[in-house]
Short mmCIF file of C-alpha atoms in Angstrom, two decimals:
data_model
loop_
_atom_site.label_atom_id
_atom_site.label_comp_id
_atom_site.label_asym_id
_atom_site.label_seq_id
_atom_site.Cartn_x
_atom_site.Cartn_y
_atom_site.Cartn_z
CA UNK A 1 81.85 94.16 105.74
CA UNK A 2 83.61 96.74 107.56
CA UNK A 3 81.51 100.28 108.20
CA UNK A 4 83.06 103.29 109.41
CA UNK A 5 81.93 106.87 110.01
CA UNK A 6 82.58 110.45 108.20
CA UNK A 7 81.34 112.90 110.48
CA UNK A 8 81.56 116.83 109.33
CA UNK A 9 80.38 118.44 112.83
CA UNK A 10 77.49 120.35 111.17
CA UNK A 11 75.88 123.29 112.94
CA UNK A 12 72.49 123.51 113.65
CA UNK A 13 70.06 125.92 111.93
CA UNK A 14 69.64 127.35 115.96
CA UNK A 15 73.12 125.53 117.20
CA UNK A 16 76.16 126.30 118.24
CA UNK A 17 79.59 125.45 117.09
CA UNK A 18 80.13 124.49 121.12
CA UNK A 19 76.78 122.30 120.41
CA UNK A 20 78.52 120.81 117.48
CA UNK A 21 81.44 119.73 118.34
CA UNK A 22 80.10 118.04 121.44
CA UNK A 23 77.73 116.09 119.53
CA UNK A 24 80.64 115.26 117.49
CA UNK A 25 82.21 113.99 120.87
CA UNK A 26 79.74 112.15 122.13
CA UNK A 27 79.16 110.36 118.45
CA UNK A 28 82.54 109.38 118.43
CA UNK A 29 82.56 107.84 121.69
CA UNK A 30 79.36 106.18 120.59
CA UNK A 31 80.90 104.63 117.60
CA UNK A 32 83.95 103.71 119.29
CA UNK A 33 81.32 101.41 121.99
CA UNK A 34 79.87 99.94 118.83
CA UNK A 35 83.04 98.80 117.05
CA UNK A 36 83.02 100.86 113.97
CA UNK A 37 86.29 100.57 111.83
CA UNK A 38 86.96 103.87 111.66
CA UNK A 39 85.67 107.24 112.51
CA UNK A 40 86.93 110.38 110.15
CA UNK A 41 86.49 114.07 110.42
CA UNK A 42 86.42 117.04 107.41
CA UNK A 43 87.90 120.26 106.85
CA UNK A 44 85.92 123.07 105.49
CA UNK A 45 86.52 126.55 105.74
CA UNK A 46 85.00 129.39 105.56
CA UNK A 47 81.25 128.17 106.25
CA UNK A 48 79.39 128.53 109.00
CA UNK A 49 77.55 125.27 108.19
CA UNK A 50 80.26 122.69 109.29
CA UNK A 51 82.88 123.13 112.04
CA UNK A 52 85.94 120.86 111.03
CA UNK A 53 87.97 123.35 110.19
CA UNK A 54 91.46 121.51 111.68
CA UNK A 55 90.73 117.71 111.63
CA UNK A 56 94.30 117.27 113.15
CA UNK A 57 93.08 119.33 116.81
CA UNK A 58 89.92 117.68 116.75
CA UNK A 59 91.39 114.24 116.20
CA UNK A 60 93.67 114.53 119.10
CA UNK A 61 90.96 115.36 121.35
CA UNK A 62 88.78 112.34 119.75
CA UNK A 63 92.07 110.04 120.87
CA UNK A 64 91.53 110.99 123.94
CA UNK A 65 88.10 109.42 124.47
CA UNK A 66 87.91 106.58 122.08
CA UNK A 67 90.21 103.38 122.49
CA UNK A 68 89.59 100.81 120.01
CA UNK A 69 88.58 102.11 116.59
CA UNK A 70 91.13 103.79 113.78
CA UNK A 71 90.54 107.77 114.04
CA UNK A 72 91.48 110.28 110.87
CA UNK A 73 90.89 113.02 108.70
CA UNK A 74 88.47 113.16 105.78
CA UNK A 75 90.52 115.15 105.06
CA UNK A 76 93.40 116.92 105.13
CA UNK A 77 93.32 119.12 102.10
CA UNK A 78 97.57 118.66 101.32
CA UNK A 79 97.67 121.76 98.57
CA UNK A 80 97.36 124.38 102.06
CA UNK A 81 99.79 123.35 103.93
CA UNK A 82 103.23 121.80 103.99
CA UNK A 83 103.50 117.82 103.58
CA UNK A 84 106.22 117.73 106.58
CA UNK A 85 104.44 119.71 108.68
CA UNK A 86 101.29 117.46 107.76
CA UNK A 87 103.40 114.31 108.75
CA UNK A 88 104.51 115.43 111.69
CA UNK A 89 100.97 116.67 112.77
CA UNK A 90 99.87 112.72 112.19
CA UNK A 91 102.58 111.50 113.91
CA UNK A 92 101.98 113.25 117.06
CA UNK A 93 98.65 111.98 116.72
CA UNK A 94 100.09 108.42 115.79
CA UNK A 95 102.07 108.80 119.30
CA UNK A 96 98.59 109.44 121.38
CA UNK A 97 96.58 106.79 119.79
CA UNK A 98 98.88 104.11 118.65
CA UNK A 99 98.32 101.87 115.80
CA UNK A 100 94.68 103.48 115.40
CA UNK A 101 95.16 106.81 112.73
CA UNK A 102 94.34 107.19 109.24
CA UNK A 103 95.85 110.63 107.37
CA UNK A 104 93.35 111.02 104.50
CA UNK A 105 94.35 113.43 102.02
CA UNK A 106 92.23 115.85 99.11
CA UNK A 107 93.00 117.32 96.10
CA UNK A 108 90.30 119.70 96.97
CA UNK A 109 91.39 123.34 98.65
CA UNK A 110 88.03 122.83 101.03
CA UNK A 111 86.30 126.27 100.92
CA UNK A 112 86.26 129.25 98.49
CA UNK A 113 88.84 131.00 96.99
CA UNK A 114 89.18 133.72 99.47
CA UNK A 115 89.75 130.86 102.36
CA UNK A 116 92.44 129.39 100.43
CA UNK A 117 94.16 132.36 99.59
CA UNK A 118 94.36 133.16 103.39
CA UNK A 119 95.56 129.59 104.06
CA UNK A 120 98.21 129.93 101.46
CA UNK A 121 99.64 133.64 102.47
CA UNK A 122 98.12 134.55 99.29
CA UNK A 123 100.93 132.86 98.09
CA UNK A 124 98.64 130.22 95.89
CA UNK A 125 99.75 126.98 94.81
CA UNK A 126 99.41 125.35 91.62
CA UNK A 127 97.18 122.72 91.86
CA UNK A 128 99.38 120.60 89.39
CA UNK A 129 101.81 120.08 92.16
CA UNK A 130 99.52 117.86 94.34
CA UNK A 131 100.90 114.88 93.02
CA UNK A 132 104.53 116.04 94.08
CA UNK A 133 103.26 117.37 97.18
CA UNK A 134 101.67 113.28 98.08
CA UNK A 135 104.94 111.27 97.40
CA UNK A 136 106.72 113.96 99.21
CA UNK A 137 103.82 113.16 102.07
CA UNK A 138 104.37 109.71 101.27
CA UNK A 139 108.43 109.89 101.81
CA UNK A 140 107.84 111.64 105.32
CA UNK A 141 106.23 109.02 107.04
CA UNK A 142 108.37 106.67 106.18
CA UNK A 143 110.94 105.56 108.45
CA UNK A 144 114.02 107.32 106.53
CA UNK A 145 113.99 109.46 103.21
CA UNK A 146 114.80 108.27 100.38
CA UNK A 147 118.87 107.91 99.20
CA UNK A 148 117.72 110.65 96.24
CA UNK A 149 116.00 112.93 98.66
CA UNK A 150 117.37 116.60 98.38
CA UNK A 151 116.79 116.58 102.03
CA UNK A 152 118.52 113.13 102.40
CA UNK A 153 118.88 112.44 106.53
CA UNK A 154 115.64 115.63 107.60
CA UNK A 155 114.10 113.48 110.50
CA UNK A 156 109.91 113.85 110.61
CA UNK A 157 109.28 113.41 114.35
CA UNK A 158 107.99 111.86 116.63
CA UNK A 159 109.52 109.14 115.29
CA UNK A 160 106.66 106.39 116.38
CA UNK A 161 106.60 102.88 116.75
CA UNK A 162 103.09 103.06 114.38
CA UNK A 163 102.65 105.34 110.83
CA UNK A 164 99.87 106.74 110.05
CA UNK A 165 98.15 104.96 107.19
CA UNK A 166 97.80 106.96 104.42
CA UNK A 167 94.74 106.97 102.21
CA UNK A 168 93.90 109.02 98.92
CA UNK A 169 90.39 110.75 98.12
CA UNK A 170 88.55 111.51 95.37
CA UNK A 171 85.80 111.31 93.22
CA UNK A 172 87.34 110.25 89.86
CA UNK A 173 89.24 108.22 87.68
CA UNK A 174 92.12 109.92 87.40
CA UNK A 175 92.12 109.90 91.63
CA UNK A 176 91.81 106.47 91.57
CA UNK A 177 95.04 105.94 89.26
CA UNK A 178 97.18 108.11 91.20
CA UNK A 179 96.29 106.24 94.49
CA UNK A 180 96.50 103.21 92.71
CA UNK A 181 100.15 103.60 91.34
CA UNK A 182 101.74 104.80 94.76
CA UNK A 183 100.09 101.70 96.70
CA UNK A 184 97.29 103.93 98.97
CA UNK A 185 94.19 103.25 100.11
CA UNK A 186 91.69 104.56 98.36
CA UNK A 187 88.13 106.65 99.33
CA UNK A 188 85.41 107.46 96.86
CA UNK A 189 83.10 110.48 97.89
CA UNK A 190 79.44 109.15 96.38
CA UNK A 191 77.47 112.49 98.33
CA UNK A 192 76.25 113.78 95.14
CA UNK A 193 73.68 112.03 92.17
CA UNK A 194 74.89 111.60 89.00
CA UNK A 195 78.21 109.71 90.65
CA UNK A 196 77.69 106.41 89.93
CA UNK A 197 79.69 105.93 86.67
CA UNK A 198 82.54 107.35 88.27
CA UNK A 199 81.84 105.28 91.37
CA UNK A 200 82.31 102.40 88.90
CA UNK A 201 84.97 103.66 86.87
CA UNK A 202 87.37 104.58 89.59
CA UNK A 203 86.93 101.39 91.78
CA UNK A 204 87.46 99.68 88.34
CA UNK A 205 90.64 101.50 87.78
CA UNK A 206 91.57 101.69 91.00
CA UNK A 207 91.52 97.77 91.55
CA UNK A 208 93.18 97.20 87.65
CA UNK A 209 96.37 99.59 88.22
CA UNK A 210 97.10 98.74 92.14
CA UNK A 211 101.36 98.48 92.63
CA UNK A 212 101.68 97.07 95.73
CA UNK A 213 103.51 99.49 98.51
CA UNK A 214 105.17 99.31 102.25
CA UNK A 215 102.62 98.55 104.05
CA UNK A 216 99.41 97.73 101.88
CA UNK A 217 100.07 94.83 99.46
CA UNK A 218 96.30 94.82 97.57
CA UNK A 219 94.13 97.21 96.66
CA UNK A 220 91.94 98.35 99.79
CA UNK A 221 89.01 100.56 98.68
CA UNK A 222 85.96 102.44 100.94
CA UNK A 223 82.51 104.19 99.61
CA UNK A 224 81.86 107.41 101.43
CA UNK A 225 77.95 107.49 100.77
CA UNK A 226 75.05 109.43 102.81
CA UNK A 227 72.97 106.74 105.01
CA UNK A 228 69.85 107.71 107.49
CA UNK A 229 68.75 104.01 108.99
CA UNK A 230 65.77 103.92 111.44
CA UNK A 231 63.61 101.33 113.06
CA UNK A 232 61.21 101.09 110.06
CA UNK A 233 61.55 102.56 106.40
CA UNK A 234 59.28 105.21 107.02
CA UNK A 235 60.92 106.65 110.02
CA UNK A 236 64.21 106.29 107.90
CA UNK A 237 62.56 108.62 104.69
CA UNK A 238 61.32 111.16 107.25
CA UNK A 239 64.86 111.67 109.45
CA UNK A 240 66.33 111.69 105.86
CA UNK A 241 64.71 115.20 104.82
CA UNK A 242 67.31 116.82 106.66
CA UNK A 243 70.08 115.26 104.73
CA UNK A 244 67.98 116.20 102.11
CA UNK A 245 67.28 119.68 102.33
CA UNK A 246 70.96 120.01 102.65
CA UNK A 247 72.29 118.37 99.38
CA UNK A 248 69.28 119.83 97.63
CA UNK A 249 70.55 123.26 98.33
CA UNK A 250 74.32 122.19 98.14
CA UNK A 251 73.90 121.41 94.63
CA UNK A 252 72.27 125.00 94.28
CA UNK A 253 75.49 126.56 95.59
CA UNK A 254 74.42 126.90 98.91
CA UNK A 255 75.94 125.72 102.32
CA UNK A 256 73.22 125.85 104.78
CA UNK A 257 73.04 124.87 108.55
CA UNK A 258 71.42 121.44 109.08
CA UNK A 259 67.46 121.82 109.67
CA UNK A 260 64.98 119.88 111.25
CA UNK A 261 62.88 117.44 109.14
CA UNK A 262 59.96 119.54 109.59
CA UNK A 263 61.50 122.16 107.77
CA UNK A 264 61.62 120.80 104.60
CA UNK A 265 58.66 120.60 102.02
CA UNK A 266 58.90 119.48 98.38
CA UNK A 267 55.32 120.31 97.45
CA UNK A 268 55.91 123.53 96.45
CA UNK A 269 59.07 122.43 94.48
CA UNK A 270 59.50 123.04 90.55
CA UNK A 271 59.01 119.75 88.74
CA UNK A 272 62.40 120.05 87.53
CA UNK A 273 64.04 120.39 91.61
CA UNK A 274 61.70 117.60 92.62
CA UNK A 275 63.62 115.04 90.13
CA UNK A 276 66.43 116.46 91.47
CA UNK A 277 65.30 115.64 94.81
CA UNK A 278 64.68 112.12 93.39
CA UNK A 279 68.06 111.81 92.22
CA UNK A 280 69.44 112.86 95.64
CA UNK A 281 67.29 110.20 97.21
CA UNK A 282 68.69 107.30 95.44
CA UNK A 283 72.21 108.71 96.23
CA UNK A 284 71.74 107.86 99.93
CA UNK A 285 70.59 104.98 101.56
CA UNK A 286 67.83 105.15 103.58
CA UNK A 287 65.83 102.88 105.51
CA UNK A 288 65.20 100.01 107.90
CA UNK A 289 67.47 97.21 109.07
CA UNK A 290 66.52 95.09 106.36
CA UNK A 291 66.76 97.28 103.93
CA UNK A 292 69.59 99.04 104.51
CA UNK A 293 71.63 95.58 104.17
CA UNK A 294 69.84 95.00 100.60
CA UNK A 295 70.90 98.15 99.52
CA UNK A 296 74.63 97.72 100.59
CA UNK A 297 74.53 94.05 99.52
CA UNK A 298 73.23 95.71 96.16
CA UNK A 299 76.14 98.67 96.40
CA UNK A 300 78.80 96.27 97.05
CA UNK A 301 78.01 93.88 95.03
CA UNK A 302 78.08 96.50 91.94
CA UNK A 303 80.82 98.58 93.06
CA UNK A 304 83.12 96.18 94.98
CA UNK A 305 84.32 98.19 97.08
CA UNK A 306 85.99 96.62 100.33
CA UNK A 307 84.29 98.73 103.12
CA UNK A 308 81.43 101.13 103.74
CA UNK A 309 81.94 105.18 105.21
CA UNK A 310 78.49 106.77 106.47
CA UNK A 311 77.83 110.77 106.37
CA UNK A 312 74.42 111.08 108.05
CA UNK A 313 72.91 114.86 108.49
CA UNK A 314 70.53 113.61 111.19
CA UNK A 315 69.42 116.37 112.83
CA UNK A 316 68.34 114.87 116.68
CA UNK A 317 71.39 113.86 117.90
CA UNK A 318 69.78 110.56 119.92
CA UNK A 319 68.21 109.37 116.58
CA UNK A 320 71.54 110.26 115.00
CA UNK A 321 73.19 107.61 116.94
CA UNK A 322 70.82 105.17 116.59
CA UNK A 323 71.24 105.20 113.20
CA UNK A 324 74.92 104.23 113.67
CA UNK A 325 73.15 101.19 116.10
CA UNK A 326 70.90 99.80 113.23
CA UNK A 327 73.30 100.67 110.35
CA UNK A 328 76.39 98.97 112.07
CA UNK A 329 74.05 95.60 112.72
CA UNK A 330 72.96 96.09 108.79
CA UNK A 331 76.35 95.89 107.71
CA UNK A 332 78.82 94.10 109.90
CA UNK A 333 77.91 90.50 108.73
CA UNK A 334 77.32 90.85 105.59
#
């Protein structure tokens, strides 16, 4: 099975965003060594927890140090900014690394209201028009607009040898139909419990309704899902309390900086947050080698989906990458 990478540059509860971003650096040249598939950066705004706030500046300087695996964005949220300008931002990129970038594209606005009202001149979009605002994405990458287009013979340039693939995310049904009927890739965000029907549902859907497009001719599907992997399962369960902590309060409405494991203690927890820190648990996958391919095997298997995407909040940056080590020998043969 293919395994790629979502990394969202989080700070440190005592870090830097300098700190961050070279970690991200240094993760993606990692990754690239190992021969992940892919490797894919966020946009947030507005936080001071995570530091992608332009995936398309980041991902050129990424190019620039990785040659083998596909880089992209995880990503771009389309209802902020113009779909030609987005195209020809992921063309340039297309130009530097040939053959080797993915545009991924949100219906989310990535950050709170005030942050997209600033990205948007206070001039805010109706969220009803994202589906207008993809095919018109869609149409600019292609080689030549469409005969119908109202801007019939507009050039998007660079005009490179290699487009950018195009893939659609979401966490839903109704997602998973849209990508489905305009022939795109399609990734499923499974960060949060209580996902796993629409996990099911949308790969389902997404699989039934496929029309073949330019380019991708069956349905191609990935799992974004949270994964900590160390030598043994213990070692896995305590690196994990950092990703931990951080969903835990995420689901309370709260964006916090990424803490050490030490810094995180469920004893004095309600009963009613401790199942929800149960329910996080089984929403990642953590553990050993050997258990980290049962539980993908078990994923897979249930979900069919065609390739695996890892977000791990691992706060040393040295065990951090060799998670990648034991989770990319977990999953490339299976």
């Amino acid at each position: 099975m293919r395994v790629s990478i979502l990394d969202q540059t989080p700070l440190k509860v005592k870090g830097t965003p300098e700190l961050a971003f070279n970690e991200t650096a240094q993760l993606a040249k990692f990754a690239d060594q190992l021969g992940y598939t892919r490797y894919w950066v966020a946009e947030h705004h507005s936080t001071d927890a995570m530091g992608g706030s332009s995936p398309e500046v980041l991902l050129g300087y990424i190019a620039a140090m990785t040659s083998n695996m596909r880089i992209g964005s995880g990503g771009v949220m389309l209802q902020n900014y113009s779909s030609y300008k987005v195209a020809e931002n992921f063309k340039v990129l297309s130009a530097l690394a040939p053959n080797r970038v993915d545009l991924g594209v949100g219906r989310s606005p990535g950050g709170l209201p005030n942050s997209t009202k600033a990205l948007q001149d206070l001039q805010l979009r109706d969220p009803d028009t994202f589906t207008d605002q993809l095919r018109s994405l869609q149409e600019y990458l292609g080689r030549v607009l469409p005969v119908s287009h109202p801007l019939r013979g507009l050039m998007t340039t660079p005009r490179t040898q290699f487009i950018p693939e195009l893939w659609l995310l979401g966490t839903s049904r109704s997602s998973a139909r849209l990508a489905a009927s305009m022939g795109l890739r399609y990734a499923f965000a499974y960060f949060s419990p209580g996902q796993e029907e629409q996990l099911y549902s949308a790969f389902r859907e997404y699989r039934r309704s496929f029309v073949p497009h330019e380019g991708l001719h069956d349905p191609y599907g990935l799992a974004a899902i949270r994964v900590i992997a160390a030598d043994t399962d213990e070692e896995a369960e305590e690196l994990a309390k950092t990703s931990i902590q951080f969903t835990f309060y995420l689901r309370k409405g709260r964006v916090l900086r990424m803490d050490s494991p030490e810094a995180w203690n469920e004893a004095d927890l309600s009963l009613r947050d401790k199942e929800l820190v149960d329910s996080i648990k089984q929403a990642h996958i953590i553990g050993s080698k050997q258990t980290i391919q049962r539980k993908v095997t078990e994923l897979q298997e249930q979900y069919l989906f065609d390739e695996l995407m890892a977000l791990s909040f691992i706060y040393d940056l040295d065990k951090r990458k060799e998670s990648f080590r034991i989770l990319h020998e977990a999953v490339r043969d299976l």
